[in-house]
Tab-separated table of C-alpha atoms in Angstrom:
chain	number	residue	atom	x	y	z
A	1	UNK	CA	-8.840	7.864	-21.148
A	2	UNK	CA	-11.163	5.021	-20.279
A	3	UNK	CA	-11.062	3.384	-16.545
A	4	UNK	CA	-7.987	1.285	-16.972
A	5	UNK	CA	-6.862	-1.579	-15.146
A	6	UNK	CA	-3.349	-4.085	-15.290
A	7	UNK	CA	-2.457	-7.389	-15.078
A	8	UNK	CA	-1.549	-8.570	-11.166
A	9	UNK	CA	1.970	-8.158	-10.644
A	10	UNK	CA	2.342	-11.577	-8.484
A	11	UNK	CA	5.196	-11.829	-5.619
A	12	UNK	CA	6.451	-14.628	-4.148
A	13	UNK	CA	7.350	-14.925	-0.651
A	14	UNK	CA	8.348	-17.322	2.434
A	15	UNK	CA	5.715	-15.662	4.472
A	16	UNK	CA	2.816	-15.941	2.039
A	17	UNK	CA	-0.454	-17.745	1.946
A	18	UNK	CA	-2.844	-18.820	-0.681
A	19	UNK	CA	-5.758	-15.883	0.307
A	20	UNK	CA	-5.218	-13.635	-2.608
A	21	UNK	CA	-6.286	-16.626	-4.278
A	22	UNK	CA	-8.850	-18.074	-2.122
A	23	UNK	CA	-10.309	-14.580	-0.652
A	24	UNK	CA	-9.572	-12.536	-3.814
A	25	UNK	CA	-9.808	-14.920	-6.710
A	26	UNK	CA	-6.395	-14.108	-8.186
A	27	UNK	CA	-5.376	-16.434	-10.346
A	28	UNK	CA	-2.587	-18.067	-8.530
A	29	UNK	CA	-1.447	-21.485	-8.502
A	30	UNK	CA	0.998	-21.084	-5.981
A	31	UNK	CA	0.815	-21.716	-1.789
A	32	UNK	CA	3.190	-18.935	-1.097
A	33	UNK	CA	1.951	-16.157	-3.069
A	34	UNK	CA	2.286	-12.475	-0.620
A	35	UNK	CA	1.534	-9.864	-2.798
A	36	UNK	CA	0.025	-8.211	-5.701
A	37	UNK	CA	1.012	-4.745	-7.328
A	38	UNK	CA	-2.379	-3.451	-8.523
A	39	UNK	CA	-0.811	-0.276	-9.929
A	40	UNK	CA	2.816	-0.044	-9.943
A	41	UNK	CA	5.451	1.848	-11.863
A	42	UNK	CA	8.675	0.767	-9.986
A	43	UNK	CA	11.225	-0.278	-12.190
A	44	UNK	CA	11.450	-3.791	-13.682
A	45	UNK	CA	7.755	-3.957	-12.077
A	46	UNK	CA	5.845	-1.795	-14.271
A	47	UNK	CA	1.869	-2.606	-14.587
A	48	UNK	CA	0.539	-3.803	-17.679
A	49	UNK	CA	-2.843	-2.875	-18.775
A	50	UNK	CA	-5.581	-5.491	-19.113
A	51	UNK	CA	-8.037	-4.098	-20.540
A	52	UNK	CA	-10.001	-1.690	-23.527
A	53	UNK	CA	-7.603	-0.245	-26.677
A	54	UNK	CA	-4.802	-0.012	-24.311
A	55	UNK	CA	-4.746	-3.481	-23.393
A	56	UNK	CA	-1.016	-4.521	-23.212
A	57	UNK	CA	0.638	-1.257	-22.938
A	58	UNK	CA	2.435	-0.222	-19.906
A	59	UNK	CA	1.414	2.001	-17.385
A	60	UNK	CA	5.002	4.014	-17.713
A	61	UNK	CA	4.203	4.402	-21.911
A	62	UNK	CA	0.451	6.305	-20.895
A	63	UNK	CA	2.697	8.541	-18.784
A	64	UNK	CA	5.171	9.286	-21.228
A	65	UNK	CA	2.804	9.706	-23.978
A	66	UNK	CA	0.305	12.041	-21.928
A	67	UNK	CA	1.389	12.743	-18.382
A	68	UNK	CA	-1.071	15.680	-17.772
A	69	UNK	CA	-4.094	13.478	-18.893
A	70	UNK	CA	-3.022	10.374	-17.014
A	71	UNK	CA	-1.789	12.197	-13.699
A	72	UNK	CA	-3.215	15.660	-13.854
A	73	UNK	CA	-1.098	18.496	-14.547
A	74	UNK	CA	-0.234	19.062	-10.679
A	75	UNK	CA	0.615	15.492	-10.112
A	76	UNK	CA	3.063	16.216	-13.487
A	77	UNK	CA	4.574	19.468	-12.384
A	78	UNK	CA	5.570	17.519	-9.138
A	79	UNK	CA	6.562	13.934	-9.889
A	80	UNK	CA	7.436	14.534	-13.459
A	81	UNK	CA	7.050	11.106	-15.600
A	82	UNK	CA	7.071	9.367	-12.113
A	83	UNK	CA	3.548	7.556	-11.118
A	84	UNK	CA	4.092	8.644	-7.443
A	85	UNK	CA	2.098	5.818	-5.758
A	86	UNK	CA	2.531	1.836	-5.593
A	87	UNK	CA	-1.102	0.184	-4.849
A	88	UNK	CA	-0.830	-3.458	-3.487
A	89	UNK	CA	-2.995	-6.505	-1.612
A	90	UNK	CA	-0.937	-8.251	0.661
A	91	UNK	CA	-1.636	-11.630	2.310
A	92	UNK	CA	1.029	-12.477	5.386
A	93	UNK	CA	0.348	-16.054	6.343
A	94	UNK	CA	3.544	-16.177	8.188
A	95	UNK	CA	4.932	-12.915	10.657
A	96	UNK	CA	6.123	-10.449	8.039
A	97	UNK	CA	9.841	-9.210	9.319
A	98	UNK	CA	10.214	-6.432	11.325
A	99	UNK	CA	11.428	-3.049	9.131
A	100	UNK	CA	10.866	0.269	8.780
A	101	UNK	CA	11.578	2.826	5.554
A	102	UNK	CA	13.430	5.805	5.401
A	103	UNK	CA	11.755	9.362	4.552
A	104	UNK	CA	12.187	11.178	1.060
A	105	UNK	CA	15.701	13.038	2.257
A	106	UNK	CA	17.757	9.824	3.271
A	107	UNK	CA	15.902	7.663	0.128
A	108	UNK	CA	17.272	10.141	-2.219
A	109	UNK	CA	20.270	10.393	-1.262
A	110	UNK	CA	20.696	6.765	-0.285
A	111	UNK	CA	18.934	5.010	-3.024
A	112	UNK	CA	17.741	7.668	-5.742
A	113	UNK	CA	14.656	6.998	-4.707
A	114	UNK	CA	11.278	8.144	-2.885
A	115	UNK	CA	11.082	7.045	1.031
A	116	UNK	CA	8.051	5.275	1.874
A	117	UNK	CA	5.328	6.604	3.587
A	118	UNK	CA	2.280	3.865	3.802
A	119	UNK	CA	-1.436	2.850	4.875
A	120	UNK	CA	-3.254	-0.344	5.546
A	121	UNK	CA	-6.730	-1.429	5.566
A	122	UNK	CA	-7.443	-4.813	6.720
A	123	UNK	CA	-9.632	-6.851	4.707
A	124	UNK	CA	-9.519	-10.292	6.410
A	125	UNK	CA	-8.103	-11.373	9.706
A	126	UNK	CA	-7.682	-14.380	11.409
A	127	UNK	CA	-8.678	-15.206	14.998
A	128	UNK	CA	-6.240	-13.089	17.045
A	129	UNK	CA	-4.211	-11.927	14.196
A	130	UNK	CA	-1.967	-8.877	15.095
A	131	UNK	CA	0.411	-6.534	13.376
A	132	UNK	CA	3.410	-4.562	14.835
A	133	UNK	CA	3.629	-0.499	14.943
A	134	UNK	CA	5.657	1.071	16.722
A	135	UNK	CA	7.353	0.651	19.884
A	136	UNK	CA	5.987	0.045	23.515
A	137	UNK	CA	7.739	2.930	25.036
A	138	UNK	CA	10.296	5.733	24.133
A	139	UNK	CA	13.330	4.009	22.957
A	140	UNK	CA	16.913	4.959	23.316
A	141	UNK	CA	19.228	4.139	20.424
A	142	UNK	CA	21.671	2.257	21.778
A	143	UNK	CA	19.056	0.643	23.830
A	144	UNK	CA	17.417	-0.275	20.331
A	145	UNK	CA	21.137	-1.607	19.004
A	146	UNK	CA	21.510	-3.793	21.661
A	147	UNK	CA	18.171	-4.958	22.053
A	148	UNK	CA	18.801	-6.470	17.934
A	149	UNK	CA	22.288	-7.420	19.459
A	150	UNK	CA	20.539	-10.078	22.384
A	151	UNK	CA	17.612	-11.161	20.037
A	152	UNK	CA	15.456	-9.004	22.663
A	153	UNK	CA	13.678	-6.279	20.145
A	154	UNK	CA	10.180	-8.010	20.351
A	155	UNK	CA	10.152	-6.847	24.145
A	156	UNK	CA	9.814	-3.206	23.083
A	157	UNK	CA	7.657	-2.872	20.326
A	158	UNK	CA	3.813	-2.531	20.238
A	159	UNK	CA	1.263	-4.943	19.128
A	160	UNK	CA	-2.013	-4.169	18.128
A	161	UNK	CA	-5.051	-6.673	17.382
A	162	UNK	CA	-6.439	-5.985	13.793
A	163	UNK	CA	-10.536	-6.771	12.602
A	164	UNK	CA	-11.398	-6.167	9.020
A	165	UNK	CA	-11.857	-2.277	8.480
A	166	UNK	CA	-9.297	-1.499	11.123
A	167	UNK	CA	-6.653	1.409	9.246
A	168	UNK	CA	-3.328	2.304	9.776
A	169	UNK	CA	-1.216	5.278	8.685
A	170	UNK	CA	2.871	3.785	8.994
A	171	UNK	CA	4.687	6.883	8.344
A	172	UNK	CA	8.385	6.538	7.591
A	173	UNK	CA	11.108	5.852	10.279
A	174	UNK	CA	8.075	3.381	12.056
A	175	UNK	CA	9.330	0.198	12.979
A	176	UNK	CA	6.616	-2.002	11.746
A	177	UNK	CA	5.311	-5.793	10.626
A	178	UNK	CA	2.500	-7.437	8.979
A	179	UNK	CA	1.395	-10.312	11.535
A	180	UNK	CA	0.275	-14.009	10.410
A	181	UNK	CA	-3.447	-14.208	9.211
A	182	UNK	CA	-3.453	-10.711	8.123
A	183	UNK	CA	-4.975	-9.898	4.844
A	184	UNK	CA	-4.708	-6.027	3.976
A	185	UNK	CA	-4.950	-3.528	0.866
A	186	UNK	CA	-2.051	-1.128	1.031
A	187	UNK	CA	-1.256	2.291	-0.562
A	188	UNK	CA	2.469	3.878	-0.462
A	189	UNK	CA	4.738	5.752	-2.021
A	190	UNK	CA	6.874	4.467	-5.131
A	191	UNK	CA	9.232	3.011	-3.182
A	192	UNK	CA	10.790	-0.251	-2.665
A	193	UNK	CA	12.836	0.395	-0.050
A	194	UNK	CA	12.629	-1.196	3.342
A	195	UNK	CA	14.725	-1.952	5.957
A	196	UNK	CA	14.852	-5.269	7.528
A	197	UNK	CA	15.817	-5.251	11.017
A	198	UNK	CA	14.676	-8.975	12.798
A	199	UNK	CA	13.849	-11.648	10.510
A	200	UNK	CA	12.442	-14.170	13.513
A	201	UNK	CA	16.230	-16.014	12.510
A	202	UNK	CA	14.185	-17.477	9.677
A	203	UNK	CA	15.966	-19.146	6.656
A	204	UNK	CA	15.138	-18.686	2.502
A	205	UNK	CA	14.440	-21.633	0.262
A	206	UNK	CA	18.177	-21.944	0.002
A	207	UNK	CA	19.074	-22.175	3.632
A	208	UNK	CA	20.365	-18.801	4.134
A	209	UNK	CA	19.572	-16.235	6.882
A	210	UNK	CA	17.510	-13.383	5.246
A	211	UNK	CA	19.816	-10.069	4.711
A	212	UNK	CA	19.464	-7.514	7.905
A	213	UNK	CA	20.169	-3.516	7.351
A	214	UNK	CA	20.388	-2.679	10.369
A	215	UNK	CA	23.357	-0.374	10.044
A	216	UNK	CA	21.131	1.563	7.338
A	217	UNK	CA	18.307	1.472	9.337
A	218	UNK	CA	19.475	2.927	13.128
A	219	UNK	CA	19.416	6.514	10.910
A	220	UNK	CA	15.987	5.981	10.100
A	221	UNK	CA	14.037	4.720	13.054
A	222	UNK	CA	12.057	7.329	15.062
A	223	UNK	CA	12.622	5.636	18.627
A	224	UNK	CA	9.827	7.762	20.222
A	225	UNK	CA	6.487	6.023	20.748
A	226	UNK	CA	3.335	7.509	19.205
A	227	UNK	CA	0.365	6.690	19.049
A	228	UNK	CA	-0.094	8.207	16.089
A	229	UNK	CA	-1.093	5.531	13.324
A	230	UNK	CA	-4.723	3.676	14.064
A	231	UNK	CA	-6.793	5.894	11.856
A	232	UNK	CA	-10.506	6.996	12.720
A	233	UNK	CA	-12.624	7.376	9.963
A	234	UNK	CA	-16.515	7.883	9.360
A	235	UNK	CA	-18.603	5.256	7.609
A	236	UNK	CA	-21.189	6.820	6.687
A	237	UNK	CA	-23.524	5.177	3.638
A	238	UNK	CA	-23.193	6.802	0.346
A	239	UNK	CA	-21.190	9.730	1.112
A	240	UNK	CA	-17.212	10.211	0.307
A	241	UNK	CA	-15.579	9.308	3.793
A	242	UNK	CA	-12.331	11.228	4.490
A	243	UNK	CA	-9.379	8.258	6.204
A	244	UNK	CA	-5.876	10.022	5.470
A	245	UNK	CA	-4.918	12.910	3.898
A	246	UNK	CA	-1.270	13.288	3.694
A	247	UNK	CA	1.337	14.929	1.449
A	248	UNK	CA	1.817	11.423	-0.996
A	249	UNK	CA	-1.940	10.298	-1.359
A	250	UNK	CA	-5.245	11.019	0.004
A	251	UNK	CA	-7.270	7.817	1.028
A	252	UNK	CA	-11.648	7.731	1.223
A	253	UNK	CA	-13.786	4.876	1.821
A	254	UNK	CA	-16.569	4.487	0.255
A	255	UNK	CA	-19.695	2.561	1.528
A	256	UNK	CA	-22.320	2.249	-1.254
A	257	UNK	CA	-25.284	0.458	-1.377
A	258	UNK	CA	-26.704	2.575	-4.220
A	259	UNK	CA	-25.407	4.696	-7.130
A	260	UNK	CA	-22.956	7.491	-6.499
A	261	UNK	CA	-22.028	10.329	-9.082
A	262	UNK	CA	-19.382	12.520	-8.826
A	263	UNK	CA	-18.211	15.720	-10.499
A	264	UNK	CA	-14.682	15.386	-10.963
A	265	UNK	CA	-14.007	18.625	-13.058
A	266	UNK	CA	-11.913	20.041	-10.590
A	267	UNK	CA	-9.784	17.136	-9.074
A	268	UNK	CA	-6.537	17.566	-11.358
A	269	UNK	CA	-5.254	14.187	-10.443
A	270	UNK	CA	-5.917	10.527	-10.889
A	271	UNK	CA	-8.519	8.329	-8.761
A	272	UNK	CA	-7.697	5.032	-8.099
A	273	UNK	CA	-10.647	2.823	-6.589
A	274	UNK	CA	-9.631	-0.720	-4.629
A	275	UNK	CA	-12.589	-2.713	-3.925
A	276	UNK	CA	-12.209	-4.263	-0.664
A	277	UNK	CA	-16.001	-6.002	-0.454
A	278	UNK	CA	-18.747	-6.720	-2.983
A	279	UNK	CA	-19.329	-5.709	-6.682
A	280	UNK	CA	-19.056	-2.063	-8.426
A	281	UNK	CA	-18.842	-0.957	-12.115
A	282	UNK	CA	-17.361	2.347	-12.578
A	283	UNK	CA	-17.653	4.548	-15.342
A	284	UNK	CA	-16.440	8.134	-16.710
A	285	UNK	CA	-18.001	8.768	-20.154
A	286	UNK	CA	-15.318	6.837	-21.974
A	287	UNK	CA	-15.590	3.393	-20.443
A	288	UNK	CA	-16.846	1.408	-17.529
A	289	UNK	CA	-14.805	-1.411	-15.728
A	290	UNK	CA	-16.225	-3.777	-13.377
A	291	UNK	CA	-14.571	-4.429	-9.594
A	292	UNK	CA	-15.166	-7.092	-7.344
A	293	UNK	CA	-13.476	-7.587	-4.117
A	294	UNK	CA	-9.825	-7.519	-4.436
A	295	UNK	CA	-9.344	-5.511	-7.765
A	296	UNK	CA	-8.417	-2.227	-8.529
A	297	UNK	CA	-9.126	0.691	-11.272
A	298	UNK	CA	-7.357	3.770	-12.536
A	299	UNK	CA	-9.888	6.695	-13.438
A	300	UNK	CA	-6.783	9.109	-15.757
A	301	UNK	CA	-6.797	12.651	-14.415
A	302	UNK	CA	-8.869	13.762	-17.877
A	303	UNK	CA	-11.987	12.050	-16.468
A	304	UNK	CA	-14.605	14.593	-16.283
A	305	UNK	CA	-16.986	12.534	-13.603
A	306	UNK	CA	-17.193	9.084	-12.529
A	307	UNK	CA	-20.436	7.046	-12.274
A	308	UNK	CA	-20.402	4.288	-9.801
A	309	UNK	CA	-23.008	1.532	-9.842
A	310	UNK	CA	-23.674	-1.216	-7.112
A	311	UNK	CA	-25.984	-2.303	-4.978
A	312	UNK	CA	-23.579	-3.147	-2.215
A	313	UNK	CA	-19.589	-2.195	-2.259
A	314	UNK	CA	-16.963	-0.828	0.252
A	315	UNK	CA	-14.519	0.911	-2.382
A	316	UNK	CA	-11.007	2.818	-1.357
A	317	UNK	CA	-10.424	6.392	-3.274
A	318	UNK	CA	-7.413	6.793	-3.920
A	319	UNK	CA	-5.814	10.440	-5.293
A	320	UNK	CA	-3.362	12.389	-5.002
């Protein structure tokens, strides 16, 4: 029950960029690399672990062995053997395409699945980078259908300039996209479900029009506009800064310049940390792992305390 981290689960997309290479040092050879899956257990994309005696075992085989250990025994009684988060860096050189994901009632019954509640951090923007949440104004929705029907949908939907540190909580049903020059951590639900409404009337490697759902996805959208998702958070040095705190994961931000101990004997759940900038080494007893900017480690449930040690980091807690 050592701090355990996985291989990068590498995706491929016409959108991405080369800064999860050049900005994160992953080890990518490719120009068009979008994402990574720090810590995933969606099917077919399972993380693998990279490190200590468990190096090369699976993140779903720790759950099955020891659930309560790995997740905590609340985590267990709700999710079962399902590792109810999906933990990702995403670089968007191009416009991501506009989508939204549907909540845990029309998931399940749609796609067996969990819906997909999310949140962003932005670690590196470009020079008037943006990203899209929301829409402009309340929305009627056969206003909506016809505004996908005359290639008009940009016209409604809201667009908010992003600096590193800026948050966002994208709860499900938001229409939403990653803009160009946009380099974020994000933490969701397991859940690969989205809903692709506007595509820009881009074309794949193969010359073919991306696939649309937008007959799936006019059940989904909430057409009221909110402004409800640019979080405010404290940054306070040394402390345990509180940024979301919903019903699928609880989010801090940690800004350390110093050593910071914590007493984890009553936190029955995992703690993932995500460094976003500098250099950390954390540690529980049974193992220490060292983070730099852009990598991630799982602290299992059983962890007693946690030890972290740097002289200058800006970590995201993750729990449950």
């Amino acid at each position: 029950m050592y701090p355990l981290q996985f291989e990068p689960i590498l995706k491929e997309h016409l959108w991405g960029g080369t800064k999860l290479r050049d900005v994160l040092g992953k080890n990518i050879k490719s120009e068009t690399t979008g994402e990574s899956w720090e810590v995933s257990a969606v099917e077919g994309d399972i993380s693998i672990v990279s490190n200590g005696s468990e190096k090369g075992r699976s993140l779903q085989d720790l759950i099955n062995e020891n659930p309560e250990a790995l997740m905590g025994k609340q985590v267990h009684e709700r999710f079962g053997y399902e590792f109810p988060i999906l933990i990702k860096f995403i670089d968007a050189k191009l416009d991501l395409s506009i989508q939204l994901h549907p909540n845990d009632e029309l998931a399940k019954a749609r796609h067996n699945s969990f819906g997909k509640t999310e949140m962003w951090y932005v670690m590196d923007a470009d020079p008037g980078a943006q990203l899209i949440v929301g829409f402009n104004r309340d929305v009627g929705r056969e206003e909506c259908i016809k505004s996908l029907e005359d290639n008009t949908l940009l016209e409604l939907l809201n667009y908010e300039p992003v600096s590193e540190g800026n948050t966002f909580f994208i709860n499900t049903g938001k229409i939403h996209a990653i803009g160009a020059g946009v380099l974020l951590a994000e933490i969701q639900q397991t859940s690969d479900v989205t809903y692709r409404v506007y595509d820009f009337n881009r074309r794949d490697k193969n010359g073919q029009l991306r696939e649309l759902h937008t007959d799936l996805a006019i059940d989904a959208i909430d057409y009221r506009k909110k402004d409800d998702f640019k979080v405010s958070y404290p940054t306070n040095k040394n402390e345990v800064n509180q940024m979301v705190d919903c019903p699928y994961f609880k989010t801090n931000f940690l800004n350390l310049d110093q050593e910071l101990h914590q007493d984890l004997s009553e936190r029955d759940t995992f703690t993932i940390y995500m460094c976003v900038s500098g250099k950390a080494t954390v540690s529980n007893g049974h193992g220490t792992a060292s983070l730099e900017k852009g990598q991630t480690v799982l602290l299992p449930a059983a962890s007693r305390s946690v030890q972290i040690d740097t002289t200058g980091a800006k970590l995201l807690e993750v729990t449950i």
